[in-house]
Short mmCIF file of N, CA and C in Angstrom, two decimals:
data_model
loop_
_atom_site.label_atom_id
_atom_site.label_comp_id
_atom_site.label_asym_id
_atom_site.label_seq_id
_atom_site.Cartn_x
_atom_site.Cartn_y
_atom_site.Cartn_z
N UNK A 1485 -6.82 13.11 -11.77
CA UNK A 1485 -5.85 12.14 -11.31
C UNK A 1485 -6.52 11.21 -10.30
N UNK A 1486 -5.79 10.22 -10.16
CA UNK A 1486 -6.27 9.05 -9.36
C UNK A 1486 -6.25 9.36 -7.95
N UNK A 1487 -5.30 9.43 -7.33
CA UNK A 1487 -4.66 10.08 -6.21
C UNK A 1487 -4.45 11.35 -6.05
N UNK A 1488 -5.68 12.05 -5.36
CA UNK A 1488 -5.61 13.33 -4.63
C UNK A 1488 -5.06 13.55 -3.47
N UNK A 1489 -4.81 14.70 -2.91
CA UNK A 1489 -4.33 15.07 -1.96
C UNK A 1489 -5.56 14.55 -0.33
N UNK A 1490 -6.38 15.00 -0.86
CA UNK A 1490 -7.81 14.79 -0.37
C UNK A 1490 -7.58 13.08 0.13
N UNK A 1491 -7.64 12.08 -1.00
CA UNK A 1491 -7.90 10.58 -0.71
C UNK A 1491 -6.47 10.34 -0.02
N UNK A 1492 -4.98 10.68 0.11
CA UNK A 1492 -3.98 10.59 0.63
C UNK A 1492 -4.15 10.77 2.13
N UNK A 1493 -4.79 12.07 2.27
CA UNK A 1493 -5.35 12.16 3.81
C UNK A 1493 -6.07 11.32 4.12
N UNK A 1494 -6.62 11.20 3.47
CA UNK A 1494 -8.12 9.86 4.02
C UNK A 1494 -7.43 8.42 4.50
N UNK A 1495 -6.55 8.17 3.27
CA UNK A 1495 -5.80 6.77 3.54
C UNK A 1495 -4.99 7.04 4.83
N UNK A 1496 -4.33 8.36 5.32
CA UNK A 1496 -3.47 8.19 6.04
C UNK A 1496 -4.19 8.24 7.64
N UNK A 1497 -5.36 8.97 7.65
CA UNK A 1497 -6.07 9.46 8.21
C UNK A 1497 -6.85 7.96 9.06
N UNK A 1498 -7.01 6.86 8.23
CA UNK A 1498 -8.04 5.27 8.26
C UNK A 1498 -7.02 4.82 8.90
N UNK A 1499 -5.70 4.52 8.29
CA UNK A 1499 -4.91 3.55 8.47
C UNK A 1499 -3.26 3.78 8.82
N UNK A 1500 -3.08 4.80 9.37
CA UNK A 1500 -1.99 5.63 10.16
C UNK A 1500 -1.85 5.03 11.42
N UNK A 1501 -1.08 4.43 11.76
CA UNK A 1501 -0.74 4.23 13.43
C UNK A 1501 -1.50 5.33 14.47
N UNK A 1502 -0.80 6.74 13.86
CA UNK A 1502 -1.34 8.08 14.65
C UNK A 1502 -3.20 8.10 14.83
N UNK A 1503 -3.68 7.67 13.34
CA UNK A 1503 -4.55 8.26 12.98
C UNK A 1503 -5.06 9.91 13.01
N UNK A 1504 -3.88 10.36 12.14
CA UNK A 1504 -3.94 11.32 11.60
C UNK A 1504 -3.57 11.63 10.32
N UNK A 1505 -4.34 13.15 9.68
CA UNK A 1505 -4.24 13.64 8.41
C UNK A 1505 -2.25 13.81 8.05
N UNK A 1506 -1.24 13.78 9.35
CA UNK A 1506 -0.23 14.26 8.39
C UNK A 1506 1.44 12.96 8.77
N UNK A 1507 0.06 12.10 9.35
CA UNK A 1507 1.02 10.89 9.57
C UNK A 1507 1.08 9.84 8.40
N UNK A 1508 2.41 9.97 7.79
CA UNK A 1508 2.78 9.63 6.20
C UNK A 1508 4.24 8.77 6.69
N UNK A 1509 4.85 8.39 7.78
CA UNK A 1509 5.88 7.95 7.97
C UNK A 1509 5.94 6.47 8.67
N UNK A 1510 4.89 6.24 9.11
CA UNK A 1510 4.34 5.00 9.96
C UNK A 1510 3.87 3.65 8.31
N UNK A 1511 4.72 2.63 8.97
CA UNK A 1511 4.53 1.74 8.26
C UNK A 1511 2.95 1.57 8.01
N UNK A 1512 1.79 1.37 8.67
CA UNK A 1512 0.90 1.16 8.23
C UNK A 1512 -0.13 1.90 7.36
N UNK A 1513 0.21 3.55 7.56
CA UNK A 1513 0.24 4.41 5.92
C UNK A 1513 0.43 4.23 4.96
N UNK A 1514 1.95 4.04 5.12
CA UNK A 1514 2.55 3.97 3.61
C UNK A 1514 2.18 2.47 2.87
N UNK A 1515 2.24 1.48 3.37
CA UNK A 1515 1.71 0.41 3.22
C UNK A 1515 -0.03 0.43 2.51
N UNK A 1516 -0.65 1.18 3.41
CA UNK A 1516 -2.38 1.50 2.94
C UNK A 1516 -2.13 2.59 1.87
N UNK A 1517 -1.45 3.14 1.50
CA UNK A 1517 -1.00 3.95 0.23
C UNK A 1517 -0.52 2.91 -0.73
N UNK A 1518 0.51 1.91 -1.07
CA UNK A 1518 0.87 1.48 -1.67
C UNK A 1518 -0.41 0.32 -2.68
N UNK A 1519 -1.36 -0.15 -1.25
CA UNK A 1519 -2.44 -0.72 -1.67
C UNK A 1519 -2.66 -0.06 -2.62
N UNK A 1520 -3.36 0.60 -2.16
CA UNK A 1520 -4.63 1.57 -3.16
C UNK A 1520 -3.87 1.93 -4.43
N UNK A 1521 -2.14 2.06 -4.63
CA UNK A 1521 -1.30 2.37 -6.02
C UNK A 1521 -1.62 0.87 -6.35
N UNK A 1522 -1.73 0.01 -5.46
CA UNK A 1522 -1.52 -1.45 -6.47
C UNK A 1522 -2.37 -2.28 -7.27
N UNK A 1523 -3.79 -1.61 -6.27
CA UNK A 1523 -5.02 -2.14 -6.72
C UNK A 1523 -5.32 -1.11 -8.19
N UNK A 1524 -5.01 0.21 -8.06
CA UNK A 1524 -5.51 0.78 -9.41
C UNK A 1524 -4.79 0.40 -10.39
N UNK A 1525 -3.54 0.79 -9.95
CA UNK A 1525 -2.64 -0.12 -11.32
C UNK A 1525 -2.80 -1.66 -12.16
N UNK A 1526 -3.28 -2.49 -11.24
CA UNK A 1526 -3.74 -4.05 -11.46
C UNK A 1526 -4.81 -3.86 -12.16
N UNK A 1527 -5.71 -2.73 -12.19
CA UNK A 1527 -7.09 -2.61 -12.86
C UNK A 1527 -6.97 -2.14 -14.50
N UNK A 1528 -5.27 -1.15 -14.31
CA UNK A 1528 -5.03 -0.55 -15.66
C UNK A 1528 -4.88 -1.58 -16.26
N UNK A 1529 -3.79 -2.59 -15.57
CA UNK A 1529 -3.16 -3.41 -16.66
C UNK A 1529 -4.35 -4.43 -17.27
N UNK A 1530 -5.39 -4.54 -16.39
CA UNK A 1530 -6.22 -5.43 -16.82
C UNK A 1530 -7.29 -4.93 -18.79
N UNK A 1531 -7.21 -3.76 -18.46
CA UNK A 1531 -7.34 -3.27 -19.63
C UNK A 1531 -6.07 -2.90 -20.78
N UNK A 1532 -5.14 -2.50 -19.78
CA UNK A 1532 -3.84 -2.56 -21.01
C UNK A 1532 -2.80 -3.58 -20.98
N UNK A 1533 -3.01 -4.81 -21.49
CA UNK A 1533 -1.99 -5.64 -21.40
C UNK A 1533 -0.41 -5.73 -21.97
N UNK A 1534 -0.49 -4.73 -22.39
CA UNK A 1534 0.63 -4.58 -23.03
C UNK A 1534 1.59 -3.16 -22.76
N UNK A 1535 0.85 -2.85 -21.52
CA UNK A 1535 1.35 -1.78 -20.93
C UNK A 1535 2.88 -2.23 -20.09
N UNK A 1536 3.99 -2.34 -20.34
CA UNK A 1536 5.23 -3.02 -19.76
C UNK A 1536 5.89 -2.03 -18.65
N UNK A 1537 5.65 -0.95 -19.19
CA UNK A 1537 6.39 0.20 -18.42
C UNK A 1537 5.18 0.18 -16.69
N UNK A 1538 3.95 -0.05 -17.43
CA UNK A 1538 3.26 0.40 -15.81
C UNK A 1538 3.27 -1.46 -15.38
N UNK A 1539 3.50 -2.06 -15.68
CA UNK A 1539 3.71 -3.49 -14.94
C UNK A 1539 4.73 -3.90 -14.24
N UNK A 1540 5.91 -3.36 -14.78
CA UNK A 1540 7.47 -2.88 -13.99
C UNK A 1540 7.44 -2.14 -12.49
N UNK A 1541 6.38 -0.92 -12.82
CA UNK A 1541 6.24 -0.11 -11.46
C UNK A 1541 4.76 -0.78 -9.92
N UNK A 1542 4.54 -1.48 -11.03
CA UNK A 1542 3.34 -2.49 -10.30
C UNK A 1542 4.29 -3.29 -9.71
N UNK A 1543 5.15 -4.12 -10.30
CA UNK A 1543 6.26 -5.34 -9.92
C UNK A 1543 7.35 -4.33 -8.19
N UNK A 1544 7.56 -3.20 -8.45
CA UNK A 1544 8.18 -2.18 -7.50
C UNK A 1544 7.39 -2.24 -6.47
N UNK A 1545 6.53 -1.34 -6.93
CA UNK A 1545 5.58 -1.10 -5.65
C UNK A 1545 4.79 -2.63 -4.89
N UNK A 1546 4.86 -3.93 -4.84
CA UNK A 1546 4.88 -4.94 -4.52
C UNK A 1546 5.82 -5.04 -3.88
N UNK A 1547 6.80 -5.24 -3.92
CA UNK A 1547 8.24 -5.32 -3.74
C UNK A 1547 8.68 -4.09 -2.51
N UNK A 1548 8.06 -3.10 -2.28
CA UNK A 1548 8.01 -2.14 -1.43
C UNK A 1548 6.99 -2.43 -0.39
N UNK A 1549 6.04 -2.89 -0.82
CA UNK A 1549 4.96 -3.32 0.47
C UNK A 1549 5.56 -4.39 0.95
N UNK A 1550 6.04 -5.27 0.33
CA UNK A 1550 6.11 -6.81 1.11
C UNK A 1550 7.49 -6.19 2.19
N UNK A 1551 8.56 -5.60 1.40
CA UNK A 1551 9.76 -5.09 2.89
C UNK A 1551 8.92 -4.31 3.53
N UNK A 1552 8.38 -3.29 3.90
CA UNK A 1552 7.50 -3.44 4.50
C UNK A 1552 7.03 -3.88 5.36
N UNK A 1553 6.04 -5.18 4.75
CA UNK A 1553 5.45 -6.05 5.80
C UNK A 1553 6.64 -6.72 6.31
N UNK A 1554 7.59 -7.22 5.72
CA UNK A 1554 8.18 -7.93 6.67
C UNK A 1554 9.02 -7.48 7.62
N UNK A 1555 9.20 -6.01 7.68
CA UNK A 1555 9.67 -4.85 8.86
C UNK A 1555 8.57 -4.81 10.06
N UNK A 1556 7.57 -4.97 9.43
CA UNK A 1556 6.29 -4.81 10.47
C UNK A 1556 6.19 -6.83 11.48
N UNK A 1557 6.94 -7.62 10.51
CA UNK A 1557 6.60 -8.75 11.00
C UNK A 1557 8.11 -9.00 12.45
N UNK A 1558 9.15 -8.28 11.67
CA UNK A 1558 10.37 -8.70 12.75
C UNK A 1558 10.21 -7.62 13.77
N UNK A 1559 9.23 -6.36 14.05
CA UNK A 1559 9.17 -5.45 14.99
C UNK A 1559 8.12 -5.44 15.54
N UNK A 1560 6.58 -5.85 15.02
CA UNK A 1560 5.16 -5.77 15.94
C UNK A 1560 4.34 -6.80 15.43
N UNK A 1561 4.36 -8.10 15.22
CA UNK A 1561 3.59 -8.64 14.77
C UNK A 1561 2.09 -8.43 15.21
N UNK A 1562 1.44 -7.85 16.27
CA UNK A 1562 0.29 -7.61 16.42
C UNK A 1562 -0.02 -6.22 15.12
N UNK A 1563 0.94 -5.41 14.63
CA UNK A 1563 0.48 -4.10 13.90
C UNK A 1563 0.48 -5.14 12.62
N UNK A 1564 1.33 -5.93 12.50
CA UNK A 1564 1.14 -6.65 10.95
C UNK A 1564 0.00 -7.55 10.54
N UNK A 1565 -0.40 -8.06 11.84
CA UNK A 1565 -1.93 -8.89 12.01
C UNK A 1565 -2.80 -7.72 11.53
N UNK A 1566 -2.86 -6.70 11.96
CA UNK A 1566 -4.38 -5.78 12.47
C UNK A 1566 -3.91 -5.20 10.69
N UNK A 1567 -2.60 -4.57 10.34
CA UNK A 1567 -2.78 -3.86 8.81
C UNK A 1567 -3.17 -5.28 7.86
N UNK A 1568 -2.40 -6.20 8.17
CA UNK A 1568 -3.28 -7.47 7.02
C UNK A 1568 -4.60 -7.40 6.65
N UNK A 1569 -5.50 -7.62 8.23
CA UNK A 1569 -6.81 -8.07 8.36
C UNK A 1569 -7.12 -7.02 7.56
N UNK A 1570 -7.12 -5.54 8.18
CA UNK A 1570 -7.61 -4.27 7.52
C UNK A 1570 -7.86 -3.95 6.16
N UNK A 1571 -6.61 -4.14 5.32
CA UNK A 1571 -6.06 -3.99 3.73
C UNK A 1571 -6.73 -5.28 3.39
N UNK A 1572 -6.86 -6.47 3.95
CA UNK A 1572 -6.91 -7.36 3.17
C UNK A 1572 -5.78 -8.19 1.94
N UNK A 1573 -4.94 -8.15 2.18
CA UNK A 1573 -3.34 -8.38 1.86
C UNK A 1573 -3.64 -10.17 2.11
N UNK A 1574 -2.89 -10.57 1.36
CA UNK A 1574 -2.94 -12.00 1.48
C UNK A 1574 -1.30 -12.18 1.94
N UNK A 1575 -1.17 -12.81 2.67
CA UNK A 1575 -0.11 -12.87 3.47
C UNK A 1575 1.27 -13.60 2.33
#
């Protein structure tokens, strides 16, 4: 599988507010999780174009980062600067 338990820690572990292995509740986790679902998925579809069902959950999980970011923009705009720069997210 794509997503181990192992690389979940890692993501949460890099890019956790806490910076820790079991901080999974902080916007800038779940956010650096959603990346990494969005970037692999964008890579499937690039080989399966006709994959509709995983382009739907690509279209979601977009749609979950951006509320998200824009929770992070009406409460800390300095945490939404620093996870942008980080992820690399185009605003």
């Amino acid at each position: 599988m794509y997503l181990t338990s192992e690389k979940k820690a890692e993501l949460f572990k890099n890019h956790g507010r806490l910076k820790s292995e079991t901080d999974t509740g902080s916007p800038e986790s779940q956010i650096a999780l959603f990346t990494f679902r969005i970037q692999h998925l964008t890579d499937h579809l690039k080989s399966n174009k006709k994959d509709h069902t995983s382009r739907l959950s690509l279209m979601k999980l977009v749609g979950k980062r951006r509320r998200l970011l824009n929770y992070l923009v009406k409460n800390d705009i300095e945490r939404y600067r620093a996870i942008i720069a980080e992820l690399g997210i185009r605003k």
